[in-house]
PDB file of C-alpha atoms in Angstrom:
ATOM      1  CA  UNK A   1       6.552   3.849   0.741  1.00 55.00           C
ATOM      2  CA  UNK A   2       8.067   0.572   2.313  1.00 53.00           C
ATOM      3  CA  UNK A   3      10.349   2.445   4.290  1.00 58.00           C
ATOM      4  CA  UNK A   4       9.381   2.083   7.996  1.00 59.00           C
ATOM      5  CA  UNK A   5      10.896   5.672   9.041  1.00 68.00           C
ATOM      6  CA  UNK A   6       8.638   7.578   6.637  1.00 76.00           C
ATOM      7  CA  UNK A   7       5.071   8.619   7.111  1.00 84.00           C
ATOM      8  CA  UNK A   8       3.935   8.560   3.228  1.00 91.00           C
ATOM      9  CA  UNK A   9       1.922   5.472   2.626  1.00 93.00           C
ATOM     10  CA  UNK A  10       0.540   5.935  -0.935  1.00 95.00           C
ATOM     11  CA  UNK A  11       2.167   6.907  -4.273  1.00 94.00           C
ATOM     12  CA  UNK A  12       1.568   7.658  -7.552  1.00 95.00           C
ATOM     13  CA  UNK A  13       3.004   7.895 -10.981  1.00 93.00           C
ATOM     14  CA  UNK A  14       1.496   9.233 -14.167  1.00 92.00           C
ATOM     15  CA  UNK A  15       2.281   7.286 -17.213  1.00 85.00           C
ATOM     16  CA  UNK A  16       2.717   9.961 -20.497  1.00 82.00           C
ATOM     17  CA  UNK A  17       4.441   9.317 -23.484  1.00 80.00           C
ATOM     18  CA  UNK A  18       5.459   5.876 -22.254  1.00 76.00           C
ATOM     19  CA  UNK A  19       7.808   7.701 -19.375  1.00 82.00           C
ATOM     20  CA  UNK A  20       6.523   7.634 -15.340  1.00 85.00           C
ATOM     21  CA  UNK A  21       6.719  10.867 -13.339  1.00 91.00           C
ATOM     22  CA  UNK A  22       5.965  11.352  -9.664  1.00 94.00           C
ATOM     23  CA  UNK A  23       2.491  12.821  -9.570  1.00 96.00           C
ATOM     24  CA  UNK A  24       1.709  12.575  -6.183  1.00 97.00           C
ATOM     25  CA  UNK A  25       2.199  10.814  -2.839  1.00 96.00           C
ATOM     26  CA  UNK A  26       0.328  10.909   0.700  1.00 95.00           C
ATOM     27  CA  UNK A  27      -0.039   9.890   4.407  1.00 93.00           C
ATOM     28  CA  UNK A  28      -3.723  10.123   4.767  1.00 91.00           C
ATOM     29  CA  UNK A  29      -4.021   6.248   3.107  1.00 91.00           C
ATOM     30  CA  UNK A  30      -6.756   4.683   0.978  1.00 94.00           C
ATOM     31  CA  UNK A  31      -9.304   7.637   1.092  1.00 94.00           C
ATOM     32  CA  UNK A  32      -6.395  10.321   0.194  1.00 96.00           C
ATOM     33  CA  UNK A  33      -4.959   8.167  -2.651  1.00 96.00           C
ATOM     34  CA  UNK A  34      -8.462   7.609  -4.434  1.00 96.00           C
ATOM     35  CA  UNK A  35      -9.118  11.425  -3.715  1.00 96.00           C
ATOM     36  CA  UNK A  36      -6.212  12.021  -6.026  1.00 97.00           C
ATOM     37  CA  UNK A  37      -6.861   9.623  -9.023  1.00 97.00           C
ATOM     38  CA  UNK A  38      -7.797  12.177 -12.005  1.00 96.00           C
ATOM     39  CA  UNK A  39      -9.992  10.893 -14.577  1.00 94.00           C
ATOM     40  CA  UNK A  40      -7.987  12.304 -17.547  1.00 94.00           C
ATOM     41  CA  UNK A  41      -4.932  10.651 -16.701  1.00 92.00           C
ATOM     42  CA  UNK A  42      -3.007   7.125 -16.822  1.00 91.00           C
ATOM     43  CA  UNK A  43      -1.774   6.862 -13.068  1.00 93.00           C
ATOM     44  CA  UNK A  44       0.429   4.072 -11.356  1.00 92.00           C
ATOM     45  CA  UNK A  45       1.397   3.696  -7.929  1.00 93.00           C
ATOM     46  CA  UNK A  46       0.348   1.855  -4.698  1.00 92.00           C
ATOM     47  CA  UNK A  47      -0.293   2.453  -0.846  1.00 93.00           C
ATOM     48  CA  UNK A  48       0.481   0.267   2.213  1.00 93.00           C
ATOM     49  CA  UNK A  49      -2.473  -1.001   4.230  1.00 94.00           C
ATOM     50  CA  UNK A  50      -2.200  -2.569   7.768  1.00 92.00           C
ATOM     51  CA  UNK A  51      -3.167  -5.716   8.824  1.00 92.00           C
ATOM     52  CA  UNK A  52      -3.939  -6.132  12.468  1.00 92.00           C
ATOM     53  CA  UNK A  53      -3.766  -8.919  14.847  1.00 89.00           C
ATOM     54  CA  UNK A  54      -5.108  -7.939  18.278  1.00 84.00           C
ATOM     55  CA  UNK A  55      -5.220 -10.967  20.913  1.00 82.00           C
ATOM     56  CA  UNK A  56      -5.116 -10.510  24.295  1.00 79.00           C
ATOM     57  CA  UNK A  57      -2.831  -8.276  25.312  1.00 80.00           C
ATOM     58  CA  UNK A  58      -0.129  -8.305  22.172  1.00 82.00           C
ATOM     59  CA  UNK A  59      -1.301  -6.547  18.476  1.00 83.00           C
ATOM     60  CA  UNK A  60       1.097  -7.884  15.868  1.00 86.00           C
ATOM     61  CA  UNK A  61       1.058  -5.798  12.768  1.00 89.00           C
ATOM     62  CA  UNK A  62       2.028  -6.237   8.920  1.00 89.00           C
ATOM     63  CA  UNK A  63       1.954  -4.055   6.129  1.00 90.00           C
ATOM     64  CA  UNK A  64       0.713  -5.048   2.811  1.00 92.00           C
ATOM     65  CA  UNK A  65       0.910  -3.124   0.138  1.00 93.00           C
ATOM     66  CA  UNK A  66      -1.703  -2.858  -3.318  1.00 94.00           C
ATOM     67  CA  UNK A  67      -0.469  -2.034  -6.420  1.00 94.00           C
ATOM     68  CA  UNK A  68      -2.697   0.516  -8.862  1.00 94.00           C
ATOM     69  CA  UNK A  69      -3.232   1.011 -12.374  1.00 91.00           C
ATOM     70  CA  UNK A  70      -5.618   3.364 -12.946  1.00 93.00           C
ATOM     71  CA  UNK A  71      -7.008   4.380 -16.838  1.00 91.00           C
ATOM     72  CA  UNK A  72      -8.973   7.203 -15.903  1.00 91.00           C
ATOM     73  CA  UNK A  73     -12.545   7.348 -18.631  1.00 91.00           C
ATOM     74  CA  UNK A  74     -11.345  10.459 -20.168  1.00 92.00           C
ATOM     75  CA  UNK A  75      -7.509   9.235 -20.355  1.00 88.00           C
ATOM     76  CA  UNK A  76      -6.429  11.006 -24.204  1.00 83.00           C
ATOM     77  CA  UNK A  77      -2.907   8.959 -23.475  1.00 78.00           C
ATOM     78  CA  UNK A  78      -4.048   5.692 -25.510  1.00 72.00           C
ATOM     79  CA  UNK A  79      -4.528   2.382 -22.950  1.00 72.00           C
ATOM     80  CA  UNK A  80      -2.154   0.318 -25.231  1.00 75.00           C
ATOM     81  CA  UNK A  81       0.852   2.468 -23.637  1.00 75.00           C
ATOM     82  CA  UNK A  82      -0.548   0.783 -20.196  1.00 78.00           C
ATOM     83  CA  UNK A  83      -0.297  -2.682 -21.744  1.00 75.00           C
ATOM     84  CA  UNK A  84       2.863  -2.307 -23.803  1.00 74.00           C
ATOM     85  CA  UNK A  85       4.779  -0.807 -20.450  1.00 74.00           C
ATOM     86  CA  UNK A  86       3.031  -3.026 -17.671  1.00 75.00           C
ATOM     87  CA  UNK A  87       5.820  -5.505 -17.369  1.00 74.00           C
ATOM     88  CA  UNK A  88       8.248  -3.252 -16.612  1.00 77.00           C
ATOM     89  CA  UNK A  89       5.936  -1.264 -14.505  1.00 78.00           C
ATOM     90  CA  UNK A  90       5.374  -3.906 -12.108  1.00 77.00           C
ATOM     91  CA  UNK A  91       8.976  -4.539 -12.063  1.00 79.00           C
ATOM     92  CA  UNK A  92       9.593  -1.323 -10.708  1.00 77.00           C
ATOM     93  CA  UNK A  93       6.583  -1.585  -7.685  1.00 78.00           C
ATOM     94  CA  UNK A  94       8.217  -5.468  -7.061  1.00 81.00           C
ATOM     95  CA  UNK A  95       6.887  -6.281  -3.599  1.00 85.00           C
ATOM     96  CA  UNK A  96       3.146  -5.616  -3.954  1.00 88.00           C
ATOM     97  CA  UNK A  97       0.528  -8.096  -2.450  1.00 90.00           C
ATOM     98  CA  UNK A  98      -2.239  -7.982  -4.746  1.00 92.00           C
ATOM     99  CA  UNK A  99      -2.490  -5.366  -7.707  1.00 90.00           C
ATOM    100  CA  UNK A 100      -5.910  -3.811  -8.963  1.00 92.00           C
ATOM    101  CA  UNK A 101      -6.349  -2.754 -12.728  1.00 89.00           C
ATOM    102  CA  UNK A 102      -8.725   0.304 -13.252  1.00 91.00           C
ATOM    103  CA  UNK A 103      -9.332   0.426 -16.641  1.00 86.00           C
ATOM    104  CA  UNK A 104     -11.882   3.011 -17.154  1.00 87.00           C
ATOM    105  CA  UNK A 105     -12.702   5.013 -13.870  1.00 87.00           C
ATOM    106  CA  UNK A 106     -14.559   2.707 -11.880  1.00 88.00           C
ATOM    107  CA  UNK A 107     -14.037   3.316  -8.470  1.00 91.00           C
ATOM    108  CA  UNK A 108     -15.540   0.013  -7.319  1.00 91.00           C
ATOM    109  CA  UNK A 109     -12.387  -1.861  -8.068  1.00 91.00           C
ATOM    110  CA  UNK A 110     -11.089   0.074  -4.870  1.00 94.00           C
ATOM    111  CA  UNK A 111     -13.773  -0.273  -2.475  1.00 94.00           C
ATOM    112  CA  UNK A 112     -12.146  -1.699   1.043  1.00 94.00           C
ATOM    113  CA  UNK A 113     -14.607  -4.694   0.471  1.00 94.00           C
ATOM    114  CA  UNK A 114     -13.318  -5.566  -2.672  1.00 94.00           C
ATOM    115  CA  UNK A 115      -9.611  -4.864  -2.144  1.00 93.00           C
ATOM    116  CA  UNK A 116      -9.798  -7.172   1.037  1.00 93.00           C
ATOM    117  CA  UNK A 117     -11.542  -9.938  -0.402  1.00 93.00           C
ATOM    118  CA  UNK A 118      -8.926 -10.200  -2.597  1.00 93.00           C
ATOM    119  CA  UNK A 119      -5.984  -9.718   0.160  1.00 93.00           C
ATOM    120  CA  UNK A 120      -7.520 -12.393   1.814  1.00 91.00           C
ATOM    121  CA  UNK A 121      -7.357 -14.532  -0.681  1.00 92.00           C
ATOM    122  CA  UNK A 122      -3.936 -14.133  -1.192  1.00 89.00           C
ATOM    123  CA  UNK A 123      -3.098 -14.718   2.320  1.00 85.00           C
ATOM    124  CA  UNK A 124      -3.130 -18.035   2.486  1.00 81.00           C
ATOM    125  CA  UNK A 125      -4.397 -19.466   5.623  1.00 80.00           C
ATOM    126  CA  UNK A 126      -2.922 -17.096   7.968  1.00 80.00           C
ATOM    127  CA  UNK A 127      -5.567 -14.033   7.766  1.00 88.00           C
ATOM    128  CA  UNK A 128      -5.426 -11.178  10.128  1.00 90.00           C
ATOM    129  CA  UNK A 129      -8.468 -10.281  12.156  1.00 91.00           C
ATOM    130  CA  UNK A 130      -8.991  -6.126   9.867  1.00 92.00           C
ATOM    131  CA  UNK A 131      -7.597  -3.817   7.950  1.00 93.00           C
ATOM    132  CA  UNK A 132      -5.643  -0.649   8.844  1.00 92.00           C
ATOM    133  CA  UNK A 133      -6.995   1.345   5.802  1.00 93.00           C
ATOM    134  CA  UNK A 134      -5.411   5.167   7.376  1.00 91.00           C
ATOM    135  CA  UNK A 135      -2.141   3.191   8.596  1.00 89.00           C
ATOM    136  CA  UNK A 136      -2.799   4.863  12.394  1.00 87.00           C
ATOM    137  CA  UNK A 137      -2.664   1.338  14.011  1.00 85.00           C
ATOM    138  CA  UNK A 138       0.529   1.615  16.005  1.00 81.00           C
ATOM    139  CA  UNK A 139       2.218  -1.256  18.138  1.00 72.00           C
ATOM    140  CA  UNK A 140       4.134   0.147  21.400  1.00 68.00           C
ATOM    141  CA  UNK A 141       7.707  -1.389  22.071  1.00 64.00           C
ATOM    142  CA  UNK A 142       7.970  -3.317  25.155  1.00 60.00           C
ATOM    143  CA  UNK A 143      11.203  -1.966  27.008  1.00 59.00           C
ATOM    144  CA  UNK A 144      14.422  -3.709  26.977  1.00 62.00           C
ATOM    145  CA  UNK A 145      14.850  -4.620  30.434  1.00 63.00           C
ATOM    146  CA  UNK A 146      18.210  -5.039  31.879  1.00 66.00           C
ATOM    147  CA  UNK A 147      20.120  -7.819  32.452  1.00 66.00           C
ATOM    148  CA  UNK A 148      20.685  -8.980  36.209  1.00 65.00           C
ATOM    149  CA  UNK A 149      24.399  -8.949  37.193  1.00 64.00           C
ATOM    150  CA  UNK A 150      25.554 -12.463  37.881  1.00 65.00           C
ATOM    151  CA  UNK A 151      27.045 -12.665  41.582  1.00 64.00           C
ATOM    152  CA  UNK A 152      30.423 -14.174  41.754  1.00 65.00           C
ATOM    153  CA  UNK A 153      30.616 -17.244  43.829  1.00 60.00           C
ATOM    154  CA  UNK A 154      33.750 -17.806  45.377  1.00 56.00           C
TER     155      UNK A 154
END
């Protein structure tokens, strides 16, 4: 998901019988990844949002990335497992920016205003001007130019 080369910016894990499987994983960012959040599961995983600079004419870009635990209401795996497994868990996403615990459904905890509030907070004081919730903000390369041939004075 950190990998710059690849296209998938959201994953996730279901947690059964304290063991993680792949469940499933996107490209279509924040709307696609709470689209596949099932209320009868325990689900772990994250997705990459962009932050976006854009002054004058250069856009600087930087990924952050949100780590999930979602409970789902109707979960029948029992929320201790969550608790009992969570250190190791987060060892595994290492590299998140802020993480978001969904304990029984509620999809306000992932609302873009509440997930940036809390982004910003943990920026520090350099913020970025929005959010990149899809991931479709793209910054072109400048090309190399070439070096000028030094002239031999004799």
């Amino acid at each position: 998901m950190n990998d710059k080369k690849s296209d998938v910016n959201w994953i996730l894990y279901e947690l059964e019988n304290r063991k993680m499987r792949e469940y499933k994983k996107g490209k279509a960012g924040l709307e696609e990844f709470v689209g596949a959040l099932d209320d009868t599961k325990i689900l772990l995983g994250g997705f990459r949002v962009t932050g976006v600079d854009a002054k004058s004419s250069v856009t600087s870009i930087r990924s952050k990335f949100i780590f999930v635990t979602w409970v789902g209401s109707k979960a029948t795996e029992s929320k201790s497992t969550v608790g009992t497994a969570m250190s190791s868990i987060r060892t595994f996403f290492a590299g998140y920016n802020i993480f978001v615990d969904v304990m029984d459904g509620d999809l306000k905890s992932l609302s873009k205003e509440t997930m940036e509030t809390a982004l910003r907070a943990s920026a520090g004081s350099h913020q970025v001007q929005s959010y990149d919730w899809e991931n479709k903000t793209t910054v072109k390369k400048k090309k190399k130019r070439k070096k000028k041939k030094k002239l031999n004075a004799d």
